[in-house]
Tab-separated table of C-alpha atoms and ligand atoms in Angstrom:
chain	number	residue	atom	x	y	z
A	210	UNK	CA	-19.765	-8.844	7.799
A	211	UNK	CA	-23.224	-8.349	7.018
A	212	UNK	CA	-24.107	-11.953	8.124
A	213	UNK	CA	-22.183	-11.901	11.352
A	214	UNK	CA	-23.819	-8.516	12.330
A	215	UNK	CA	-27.286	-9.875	11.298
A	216	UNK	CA	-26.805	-12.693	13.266
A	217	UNK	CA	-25.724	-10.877	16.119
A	218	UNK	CA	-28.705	-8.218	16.055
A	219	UNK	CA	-30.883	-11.267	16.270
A	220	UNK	CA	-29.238	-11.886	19.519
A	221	UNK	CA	-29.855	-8.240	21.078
A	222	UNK	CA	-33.668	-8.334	19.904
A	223	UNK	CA	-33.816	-11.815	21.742
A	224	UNK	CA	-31.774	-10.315	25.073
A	225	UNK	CA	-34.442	-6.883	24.821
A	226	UNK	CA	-37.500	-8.703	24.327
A	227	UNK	CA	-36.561	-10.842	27.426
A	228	UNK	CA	-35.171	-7.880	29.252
A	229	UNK	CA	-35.501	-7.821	33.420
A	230	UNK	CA	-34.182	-6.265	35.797
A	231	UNK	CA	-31.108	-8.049	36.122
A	232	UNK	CA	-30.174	-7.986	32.129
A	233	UNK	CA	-30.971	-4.402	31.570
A	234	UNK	CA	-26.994	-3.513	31.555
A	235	UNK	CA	-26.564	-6.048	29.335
A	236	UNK	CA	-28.896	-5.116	26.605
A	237	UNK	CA	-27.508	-1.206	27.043
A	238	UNK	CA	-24.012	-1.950	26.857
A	239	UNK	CA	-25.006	-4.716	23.694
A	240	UNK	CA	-26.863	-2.518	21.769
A	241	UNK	CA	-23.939	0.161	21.722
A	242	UNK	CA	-21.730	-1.963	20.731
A	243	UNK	CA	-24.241	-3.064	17.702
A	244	UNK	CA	-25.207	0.029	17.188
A	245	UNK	CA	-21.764	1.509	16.908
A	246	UNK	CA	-20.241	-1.420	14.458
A	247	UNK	CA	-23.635	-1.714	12.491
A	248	UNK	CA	-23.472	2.038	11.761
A	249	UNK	CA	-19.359	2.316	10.768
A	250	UNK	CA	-20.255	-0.679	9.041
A	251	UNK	CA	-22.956	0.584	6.609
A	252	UNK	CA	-21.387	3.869	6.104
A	253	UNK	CA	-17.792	1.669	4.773
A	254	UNK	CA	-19.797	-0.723	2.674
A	255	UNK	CA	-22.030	2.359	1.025
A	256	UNK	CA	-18.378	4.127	0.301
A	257	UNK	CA	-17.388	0.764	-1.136
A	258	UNK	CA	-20.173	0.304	-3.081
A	259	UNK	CA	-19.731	3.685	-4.618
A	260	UNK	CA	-15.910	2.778	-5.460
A	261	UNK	CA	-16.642	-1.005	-6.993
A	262	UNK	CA	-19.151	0.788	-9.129
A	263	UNK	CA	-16.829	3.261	-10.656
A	264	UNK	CA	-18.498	6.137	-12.164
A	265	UNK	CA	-22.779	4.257	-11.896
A	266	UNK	CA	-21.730	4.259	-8.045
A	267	UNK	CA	-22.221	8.237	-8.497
A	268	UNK	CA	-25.345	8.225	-10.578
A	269	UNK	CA	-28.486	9.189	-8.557
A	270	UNK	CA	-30.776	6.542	-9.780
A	271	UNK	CA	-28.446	3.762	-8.002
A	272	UNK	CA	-29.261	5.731	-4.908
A	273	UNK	CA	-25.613	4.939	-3.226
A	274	UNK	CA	-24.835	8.965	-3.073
A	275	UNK	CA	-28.447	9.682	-1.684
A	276	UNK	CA	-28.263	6.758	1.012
A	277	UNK	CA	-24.716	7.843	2.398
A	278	UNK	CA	-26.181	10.942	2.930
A	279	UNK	CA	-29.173	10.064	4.613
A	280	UNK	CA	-26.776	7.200	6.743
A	281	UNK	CA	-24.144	8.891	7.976
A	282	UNK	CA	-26.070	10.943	10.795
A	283	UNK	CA	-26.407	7.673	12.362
A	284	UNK	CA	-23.016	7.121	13.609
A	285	UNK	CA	-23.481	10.340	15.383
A	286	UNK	CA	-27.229	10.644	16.556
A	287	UNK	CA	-28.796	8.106	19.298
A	288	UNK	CA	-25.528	8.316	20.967
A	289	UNK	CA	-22.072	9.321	19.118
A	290	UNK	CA	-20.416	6.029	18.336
A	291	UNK	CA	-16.970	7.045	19.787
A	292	UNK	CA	-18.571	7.558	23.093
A	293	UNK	CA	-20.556	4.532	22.725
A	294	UNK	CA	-16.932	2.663	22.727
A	295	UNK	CA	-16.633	4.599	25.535
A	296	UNK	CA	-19.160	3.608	27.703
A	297	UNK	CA	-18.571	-0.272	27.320
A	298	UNK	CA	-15.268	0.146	28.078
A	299	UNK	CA	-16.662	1.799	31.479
A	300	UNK	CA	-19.139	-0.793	31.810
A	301	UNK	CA	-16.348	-3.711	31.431
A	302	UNK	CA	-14.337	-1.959	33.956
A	303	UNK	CA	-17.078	-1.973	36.582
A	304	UNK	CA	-17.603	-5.224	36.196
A	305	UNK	CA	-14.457	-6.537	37.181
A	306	UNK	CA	-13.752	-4.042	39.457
A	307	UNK	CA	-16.837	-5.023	41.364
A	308	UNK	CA	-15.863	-8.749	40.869
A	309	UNK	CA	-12.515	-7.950	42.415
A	310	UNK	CA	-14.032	-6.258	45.357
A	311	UNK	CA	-16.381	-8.996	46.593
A	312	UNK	CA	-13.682	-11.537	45.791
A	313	UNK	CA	-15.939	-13.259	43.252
A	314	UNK	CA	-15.079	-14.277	39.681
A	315	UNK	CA	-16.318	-11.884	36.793
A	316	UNK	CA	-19.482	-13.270	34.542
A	317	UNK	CA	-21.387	-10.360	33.370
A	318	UNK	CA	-21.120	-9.200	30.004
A	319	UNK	CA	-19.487	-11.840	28.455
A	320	UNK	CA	-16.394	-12.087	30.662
A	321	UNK	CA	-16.583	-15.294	32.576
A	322	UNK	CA	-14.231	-16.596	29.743
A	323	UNK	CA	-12.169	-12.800	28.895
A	324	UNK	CA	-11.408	-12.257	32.956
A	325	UNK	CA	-8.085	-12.030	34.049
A	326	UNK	CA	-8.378	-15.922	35.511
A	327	UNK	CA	-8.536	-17.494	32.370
A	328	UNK	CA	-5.883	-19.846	30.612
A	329	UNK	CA	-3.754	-17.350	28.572
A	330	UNK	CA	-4.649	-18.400	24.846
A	331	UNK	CA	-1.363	-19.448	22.848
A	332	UNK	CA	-0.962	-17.725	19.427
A	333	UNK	CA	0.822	-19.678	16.749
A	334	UNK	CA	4.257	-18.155	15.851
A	335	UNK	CA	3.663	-18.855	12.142
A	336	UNK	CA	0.097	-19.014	11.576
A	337	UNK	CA	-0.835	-21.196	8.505
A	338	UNK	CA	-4.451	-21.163	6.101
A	339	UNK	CA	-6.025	-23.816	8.243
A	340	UNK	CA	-5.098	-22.736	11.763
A	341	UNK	CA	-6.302	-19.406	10.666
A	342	UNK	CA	-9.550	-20.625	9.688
A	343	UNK	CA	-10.450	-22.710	13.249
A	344	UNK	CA	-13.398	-21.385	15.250
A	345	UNK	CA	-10.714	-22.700	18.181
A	346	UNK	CA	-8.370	-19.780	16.889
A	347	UNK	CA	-10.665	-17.184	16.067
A	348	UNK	CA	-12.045	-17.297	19.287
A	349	UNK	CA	-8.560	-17.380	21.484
A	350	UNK	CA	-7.521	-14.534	19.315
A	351	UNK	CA	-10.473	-12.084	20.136
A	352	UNK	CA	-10.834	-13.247	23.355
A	353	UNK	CA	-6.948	-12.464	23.842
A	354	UNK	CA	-7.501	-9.002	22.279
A	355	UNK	CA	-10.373	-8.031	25.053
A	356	UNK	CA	-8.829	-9.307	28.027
A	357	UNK	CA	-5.594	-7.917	27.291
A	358	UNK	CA	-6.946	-4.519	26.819
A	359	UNK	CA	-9.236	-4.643	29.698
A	360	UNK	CA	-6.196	-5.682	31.518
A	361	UNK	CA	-4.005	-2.398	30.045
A	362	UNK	CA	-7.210	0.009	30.856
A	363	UNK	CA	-8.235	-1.005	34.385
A	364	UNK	CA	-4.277	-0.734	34.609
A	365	UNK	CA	-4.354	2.693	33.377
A	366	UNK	CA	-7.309	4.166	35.482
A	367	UNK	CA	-6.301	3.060	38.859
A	368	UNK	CA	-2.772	4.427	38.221
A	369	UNK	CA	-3.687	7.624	37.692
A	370	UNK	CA	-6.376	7.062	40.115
A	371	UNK	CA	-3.903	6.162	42.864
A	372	UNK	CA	-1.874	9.555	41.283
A	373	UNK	CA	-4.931	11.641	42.390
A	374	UNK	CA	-6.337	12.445	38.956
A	375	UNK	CA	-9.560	12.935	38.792
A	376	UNK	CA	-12.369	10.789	36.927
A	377	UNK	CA	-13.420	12.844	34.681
A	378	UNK	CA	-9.688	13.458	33.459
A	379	UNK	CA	-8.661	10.213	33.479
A	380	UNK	CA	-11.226	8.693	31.240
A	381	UNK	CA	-10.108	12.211	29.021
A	382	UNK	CA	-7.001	10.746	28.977
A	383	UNK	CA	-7.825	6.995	28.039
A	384	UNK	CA	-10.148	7.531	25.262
A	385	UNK	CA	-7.818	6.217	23.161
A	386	UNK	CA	-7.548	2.422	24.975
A	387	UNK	CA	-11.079	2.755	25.581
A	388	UNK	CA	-12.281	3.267	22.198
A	389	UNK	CA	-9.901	-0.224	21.120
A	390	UNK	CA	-11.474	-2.103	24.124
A	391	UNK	CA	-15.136	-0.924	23.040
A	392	UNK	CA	-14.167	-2.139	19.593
A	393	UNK	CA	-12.510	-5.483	21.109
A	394	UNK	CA	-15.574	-6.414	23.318
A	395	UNK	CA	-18.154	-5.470	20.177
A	396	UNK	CA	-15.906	-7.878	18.159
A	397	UNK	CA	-16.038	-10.837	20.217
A	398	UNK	CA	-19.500	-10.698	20.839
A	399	UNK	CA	-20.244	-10.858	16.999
A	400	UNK	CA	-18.017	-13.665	17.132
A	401	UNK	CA	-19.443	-15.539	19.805
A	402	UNK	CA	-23.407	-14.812	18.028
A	403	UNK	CA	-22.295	-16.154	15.195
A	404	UNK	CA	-20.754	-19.433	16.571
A	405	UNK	CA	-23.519	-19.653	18.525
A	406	UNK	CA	-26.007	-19.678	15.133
A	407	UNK	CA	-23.605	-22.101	13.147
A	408	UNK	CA	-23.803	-24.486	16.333
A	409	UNK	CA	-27.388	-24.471	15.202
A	410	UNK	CA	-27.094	-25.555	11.704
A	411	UNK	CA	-26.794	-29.366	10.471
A	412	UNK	CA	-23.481	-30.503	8.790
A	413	UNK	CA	-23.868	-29.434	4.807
A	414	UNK	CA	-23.389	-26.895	2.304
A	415	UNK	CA	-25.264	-23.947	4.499
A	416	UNK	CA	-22.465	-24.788	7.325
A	417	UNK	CA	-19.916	-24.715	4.926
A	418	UNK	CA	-20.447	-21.548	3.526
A	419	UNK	CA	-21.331	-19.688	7.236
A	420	UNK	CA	-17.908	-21.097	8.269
A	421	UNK	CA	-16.631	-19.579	5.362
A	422	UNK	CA	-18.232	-16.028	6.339
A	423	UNK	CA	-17.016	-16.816	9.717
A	424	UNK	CA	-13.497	-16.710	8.579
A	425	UNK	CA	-14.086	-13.772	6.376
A	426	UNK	CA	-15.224	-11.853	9.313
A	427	UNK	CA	-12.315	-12.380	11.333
A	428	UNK	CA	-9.735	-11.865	8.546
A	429	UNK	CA	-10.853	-8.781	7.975
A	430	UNK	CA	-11.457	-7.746	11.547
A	431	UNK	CA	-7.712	-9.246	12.642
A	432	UNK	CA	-6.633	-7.335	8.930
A	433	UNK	CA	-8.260	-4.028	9.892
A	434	UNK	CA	-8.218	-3.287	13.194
A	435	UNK	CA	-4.463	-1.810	13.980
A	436	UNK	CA	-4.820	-3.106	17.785
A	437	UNK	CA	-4.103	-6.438	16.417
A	438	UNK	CA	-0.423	-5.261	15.438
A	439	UNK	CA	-0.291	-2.284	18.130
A	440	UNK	CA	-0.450	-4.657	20.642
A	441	UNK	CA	1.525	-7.268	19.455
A	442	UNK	CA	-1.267	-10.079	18.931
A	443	UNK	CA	-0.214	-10.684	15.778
A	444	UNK	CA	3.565	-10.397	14.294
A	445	UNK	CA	3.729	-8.571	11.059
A	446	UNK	CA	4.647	-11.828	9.541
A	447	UNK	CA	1.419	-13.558	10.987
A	448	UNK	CA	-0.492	-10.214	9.778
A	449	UNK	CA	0.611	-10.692	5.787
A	450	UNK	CA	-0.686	-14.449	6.560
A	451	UNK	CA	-4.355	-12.744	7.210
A	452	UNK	CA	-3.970	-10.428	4.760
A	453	UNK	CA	-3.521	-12.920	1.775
A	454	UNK	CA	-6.021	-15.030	3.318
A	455	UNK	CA	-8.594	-12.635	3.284
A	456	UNK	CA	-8.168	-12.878	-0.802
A	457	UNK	CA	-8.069	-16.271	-0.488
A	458	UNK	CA	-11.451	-16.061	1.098
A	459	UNK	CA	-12.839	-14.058	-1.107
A	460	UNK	CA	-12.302	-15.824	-4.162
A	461	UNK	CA	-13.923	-18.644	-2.275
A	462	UNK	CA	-17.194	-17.109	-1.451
A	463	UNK	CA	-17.571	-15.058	-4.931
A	464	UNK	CA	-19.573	-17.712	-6.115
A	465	UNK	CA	-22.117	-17.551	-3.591
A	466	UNK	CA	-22.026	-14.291	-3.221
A	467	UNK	CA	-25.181	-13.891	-5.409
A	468	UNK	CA	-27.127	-16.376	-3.459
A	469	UNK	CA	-25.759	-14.775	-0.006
A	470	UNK	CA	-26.882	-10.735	-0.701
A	471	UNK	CA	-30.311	-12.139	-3.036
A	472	UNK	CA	-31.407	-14.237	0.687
A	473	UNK	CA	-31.883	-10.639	2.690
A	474	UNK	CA	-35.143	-10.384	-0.027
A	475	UNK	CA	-34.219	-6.573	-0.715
A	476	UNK	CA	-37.363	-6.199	-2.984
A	477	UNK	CA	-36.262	-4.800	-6.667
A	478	UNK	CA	-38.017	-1.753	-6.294
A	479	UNK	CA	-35.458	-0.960	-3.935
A	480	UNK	CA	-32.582	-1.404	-5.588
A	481	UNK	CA	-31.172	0.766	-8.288
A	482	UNK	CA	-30.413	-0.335	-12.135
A	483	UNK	CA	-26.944	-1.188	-11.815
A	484	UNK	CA	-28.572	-4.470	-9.789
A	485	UNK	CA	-29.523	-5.593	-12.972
A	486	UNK	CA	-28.774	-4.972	-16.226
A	487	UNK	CA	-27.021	-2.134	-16.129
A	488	UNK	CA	-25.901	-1.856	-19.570
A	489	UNK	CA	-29.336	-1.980	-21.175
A	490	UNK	CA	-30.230	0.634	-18.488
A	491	UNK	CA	-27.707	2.562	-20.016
A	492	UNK	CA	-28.096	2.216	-23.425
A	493	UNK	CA	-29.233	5.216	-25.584
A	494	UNK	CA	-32.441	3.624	-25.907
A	495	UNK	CA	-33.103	4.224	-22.768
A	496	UNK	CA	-31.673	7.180	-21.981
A	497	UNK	CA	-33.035	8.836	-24.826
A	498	UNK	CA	-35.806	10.222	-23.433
A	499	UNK	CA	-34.683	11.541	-20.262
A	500	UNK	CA	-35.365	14.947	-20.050
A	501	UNK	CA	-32.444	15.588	-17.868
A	502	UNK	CA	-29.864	14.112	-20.173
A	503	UNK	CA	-31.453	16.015	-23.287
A	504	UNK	CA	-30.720	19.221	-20.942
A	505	UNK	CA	-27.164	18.057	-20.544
A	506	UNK	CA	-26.907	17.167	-24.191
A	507	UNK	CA	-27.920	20.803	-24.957
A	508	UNK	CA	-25.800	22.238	-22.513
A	509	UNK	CA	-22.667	19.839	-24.129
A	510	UNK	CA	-23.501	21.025	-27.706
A	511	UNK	CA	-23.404	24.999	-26.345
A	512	UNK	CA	-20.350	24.441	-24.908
A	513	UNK	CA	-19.303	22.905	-27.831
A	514	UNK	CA	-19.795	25.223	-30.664
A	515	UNK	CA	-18.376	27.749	-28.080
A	516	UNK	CA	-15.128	26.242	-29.009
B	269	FAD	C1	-30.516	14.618	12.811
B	269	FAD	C2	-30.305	14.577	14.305
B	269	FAD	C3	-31.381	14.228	15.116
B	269	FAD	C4	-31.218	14.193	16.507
B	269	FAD	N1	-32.296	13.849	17.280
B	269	FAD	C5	-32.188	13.890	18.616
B	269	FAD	C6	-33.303	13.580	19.454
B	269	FAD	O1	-34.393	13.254	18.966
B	269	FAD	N2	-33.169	13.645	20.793
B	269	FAD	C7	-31.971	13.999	21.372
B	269	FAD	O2	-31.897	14.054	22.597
B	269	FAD	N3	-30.882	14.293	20.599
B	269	FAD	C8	-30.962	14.251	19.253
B	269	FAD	N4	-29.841	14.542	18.467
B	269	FAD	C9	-28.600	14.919	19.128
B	269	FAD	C10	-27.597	13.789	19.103
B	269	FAD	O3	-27.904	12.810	20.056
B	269	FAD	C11	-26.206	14.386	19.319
B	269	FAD	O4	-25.881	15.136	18.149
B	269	FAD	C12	-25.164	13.293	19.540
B	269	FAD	O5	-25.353	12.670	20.788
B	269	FAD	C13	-23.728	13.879	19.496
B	269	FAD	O6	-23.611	14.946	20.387
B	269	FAD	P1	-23.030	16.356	19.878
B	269	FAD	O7	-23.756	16.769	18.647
B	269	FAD	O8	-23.050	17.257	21.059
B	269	FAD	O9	-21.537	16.049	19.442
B	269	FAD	P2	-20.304	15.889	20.382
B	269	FAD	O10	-20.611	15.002	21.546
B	269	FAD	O11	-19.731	17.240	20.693
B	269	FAD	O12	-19.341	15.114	19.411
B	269	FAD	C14	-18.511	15.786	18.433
B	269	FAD	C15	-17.229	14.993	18.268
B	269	FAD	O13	-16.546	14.953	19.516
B	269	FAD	C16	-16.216	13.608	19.835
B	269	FAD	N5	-16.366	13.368	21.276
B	269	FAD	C17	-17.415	13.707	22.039
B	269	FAD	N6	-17.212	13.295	23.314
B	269	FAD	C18	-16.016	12.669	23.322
B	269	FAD	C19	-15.255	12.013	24.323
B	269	FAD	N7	-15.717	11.905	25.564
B	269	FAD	N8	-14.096	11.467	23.982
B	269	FAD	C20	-13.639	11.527	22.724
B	269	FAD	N9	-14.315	12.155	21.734
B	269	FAD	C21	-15.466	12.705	22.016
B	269	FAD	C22	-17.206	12.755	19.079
B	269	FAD	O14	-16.683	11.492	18.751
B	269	FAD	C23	-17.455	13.551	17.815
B	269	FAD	O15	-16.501	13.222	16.838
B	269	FAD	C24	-29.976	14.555	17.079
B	269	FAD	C25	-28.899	14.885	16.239
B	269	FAD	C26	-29.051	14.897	14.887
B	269	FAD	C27	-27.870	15.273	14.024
């Protein structure tokens, strides 16, 4: 996940630092999305972290406690994430409303291949391990998810706009397909970055292992993300075929994983001792003379010979 949303950050620096006039939608409605996923993101992984690690994951000196603290105002402040989803979802609908009205096909944002003119992509009845793992079906999938939901919203608004509702009431009232759309179009477009990155890369073991990522990502997005099965792009029988693949994939990239988190250069001084040798760190040798412990040590032996 962290690769795909690297990858795809590189893209929204690229889109800003070339920014005109014409692609200044594009770079706000981009950088929610980014900054909404990016920010969930860090806040799961930090809670994850702090499970996998048991008991360390709690200790202050592996900073995990103190950094999902200081993260979590992020997925509020700079614009509250849910109303992020929000406003590409509002953004995706103007687009293709305006399309519509001058009788021209949609291209903004992505949606030249999402709009409602393209081929309807065909979704295996019994997905296997391999079909899973195609770019060809990764893509068709998330694509599928985003039109279809675009589809269901602009549906939704201009019924109850032909009902007389008002705007501000009807987007009340839609949060909830708006929110899956803003998640759908943030989705695809780390998708489509990182395709667009491997396409880049020479045949060998670096490709390999990105494709491998690649899958990861979309397992776990397609295992996740409830609109998959709420929607019916994926039978429950298809969705315990992603589900064991995600294990699968895991067990394939464990033994890079070392090599994948030590190539974002996180200087040691950063990280806390459960990075490294985590036993030595806590041995009694060097624990002993912690002043904080040797409080808690006289604070165990009063409680102690209380007893
Ligand atoms: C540490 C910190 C620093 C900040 N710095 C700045 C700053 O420098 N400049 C600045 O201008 N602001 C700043 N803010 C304010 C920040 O931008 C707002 O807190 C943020 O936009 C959320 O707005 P709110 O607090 O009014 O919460 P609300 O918008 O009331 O959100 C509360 C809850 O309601 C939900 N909600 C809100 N609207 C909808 C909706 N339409 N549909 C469904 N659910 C909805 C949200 O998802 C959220 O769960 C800062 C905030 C913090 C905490």
């Amino acid at each position: 996940m962290r690769y795909a949303l690297s990858f795809a950050s590189e893209y929204l620096k690229n889109i800003y630092v070339n920014r005109t006039r014409q692609s200044i939608k594009t770079v706000h409605v981009v950088s929610s999305a980014l900054k909404a996923t990016s920010t969930w993101h860090g806040m799961r992984t930090l809670q994850e972290c702090r499970e996998a690690c048991g008991g360390q994951g709690l200790k202050t000196e592996n900073h995990v406690g103190h950094l999902k603290s200081e993260f979590d105002v992020q997925l509020t402040f700079e614009g509250d994430n849910y109303v992020l989803m929000q406003q590409i979802s509002k953004a995706l609908l103007k687009e293709i409303l305006v399309a519509k009205r001058r009788n021209k096909p949609v291209k903004g944002l992505g949606l030249a291949r999402a709009g409602p003119s393209s081929a309807q992509a065909i979704i295996p009845s019994h997905l296997t391990s391999s079909a899973l793992r195609t770019a060809q079906f990764q893509t068709d999938i998330f694509y599928l998810r985003e039109r279809d939901l675009l589809h269901r919203f602009e549906t939704e608004v201009s019924q109850r706009e032909a009902r007389g509702e008002s705007m501000e009431h009807i987007f009340t009232v839609t949060y909830q397909i708006a929110e899956d759309l803003g998640r759908a179009f943030s989705d695809r477009l780390v998708l489509q970055t990182f395709l667009d990155v491997v396409a880049t890369v020479p045949a060998g073991s670096l490709k390999d292992v990105l494709g491998l990522l690649r899958s990861m990502y979309t397992t776990i997005v397609m295992e996740e993300d409830a609109s998959f099965l709420r929607y019916g792009y994926l039978s429950t029988d298809n969705a315990a075929v992603v589900r064991k693949e995600v294990l699968k994939l895991c067990s394939e990239v464990r033994p890079h994983a070392l090599a994948l988190v030590t190539s974002f250069g996180i200087p040691d001084a950063l990280l806390g001792p459960i990075a490294f040798n985590w036993i030595d760190a806590n041995a009694w040798s060097s624990v002993s003379d912690n002043d904080t412990l040797k409080d808690n040590d006289t604070v165990f032996s009063f409680f102690t010979n209380m007893l």
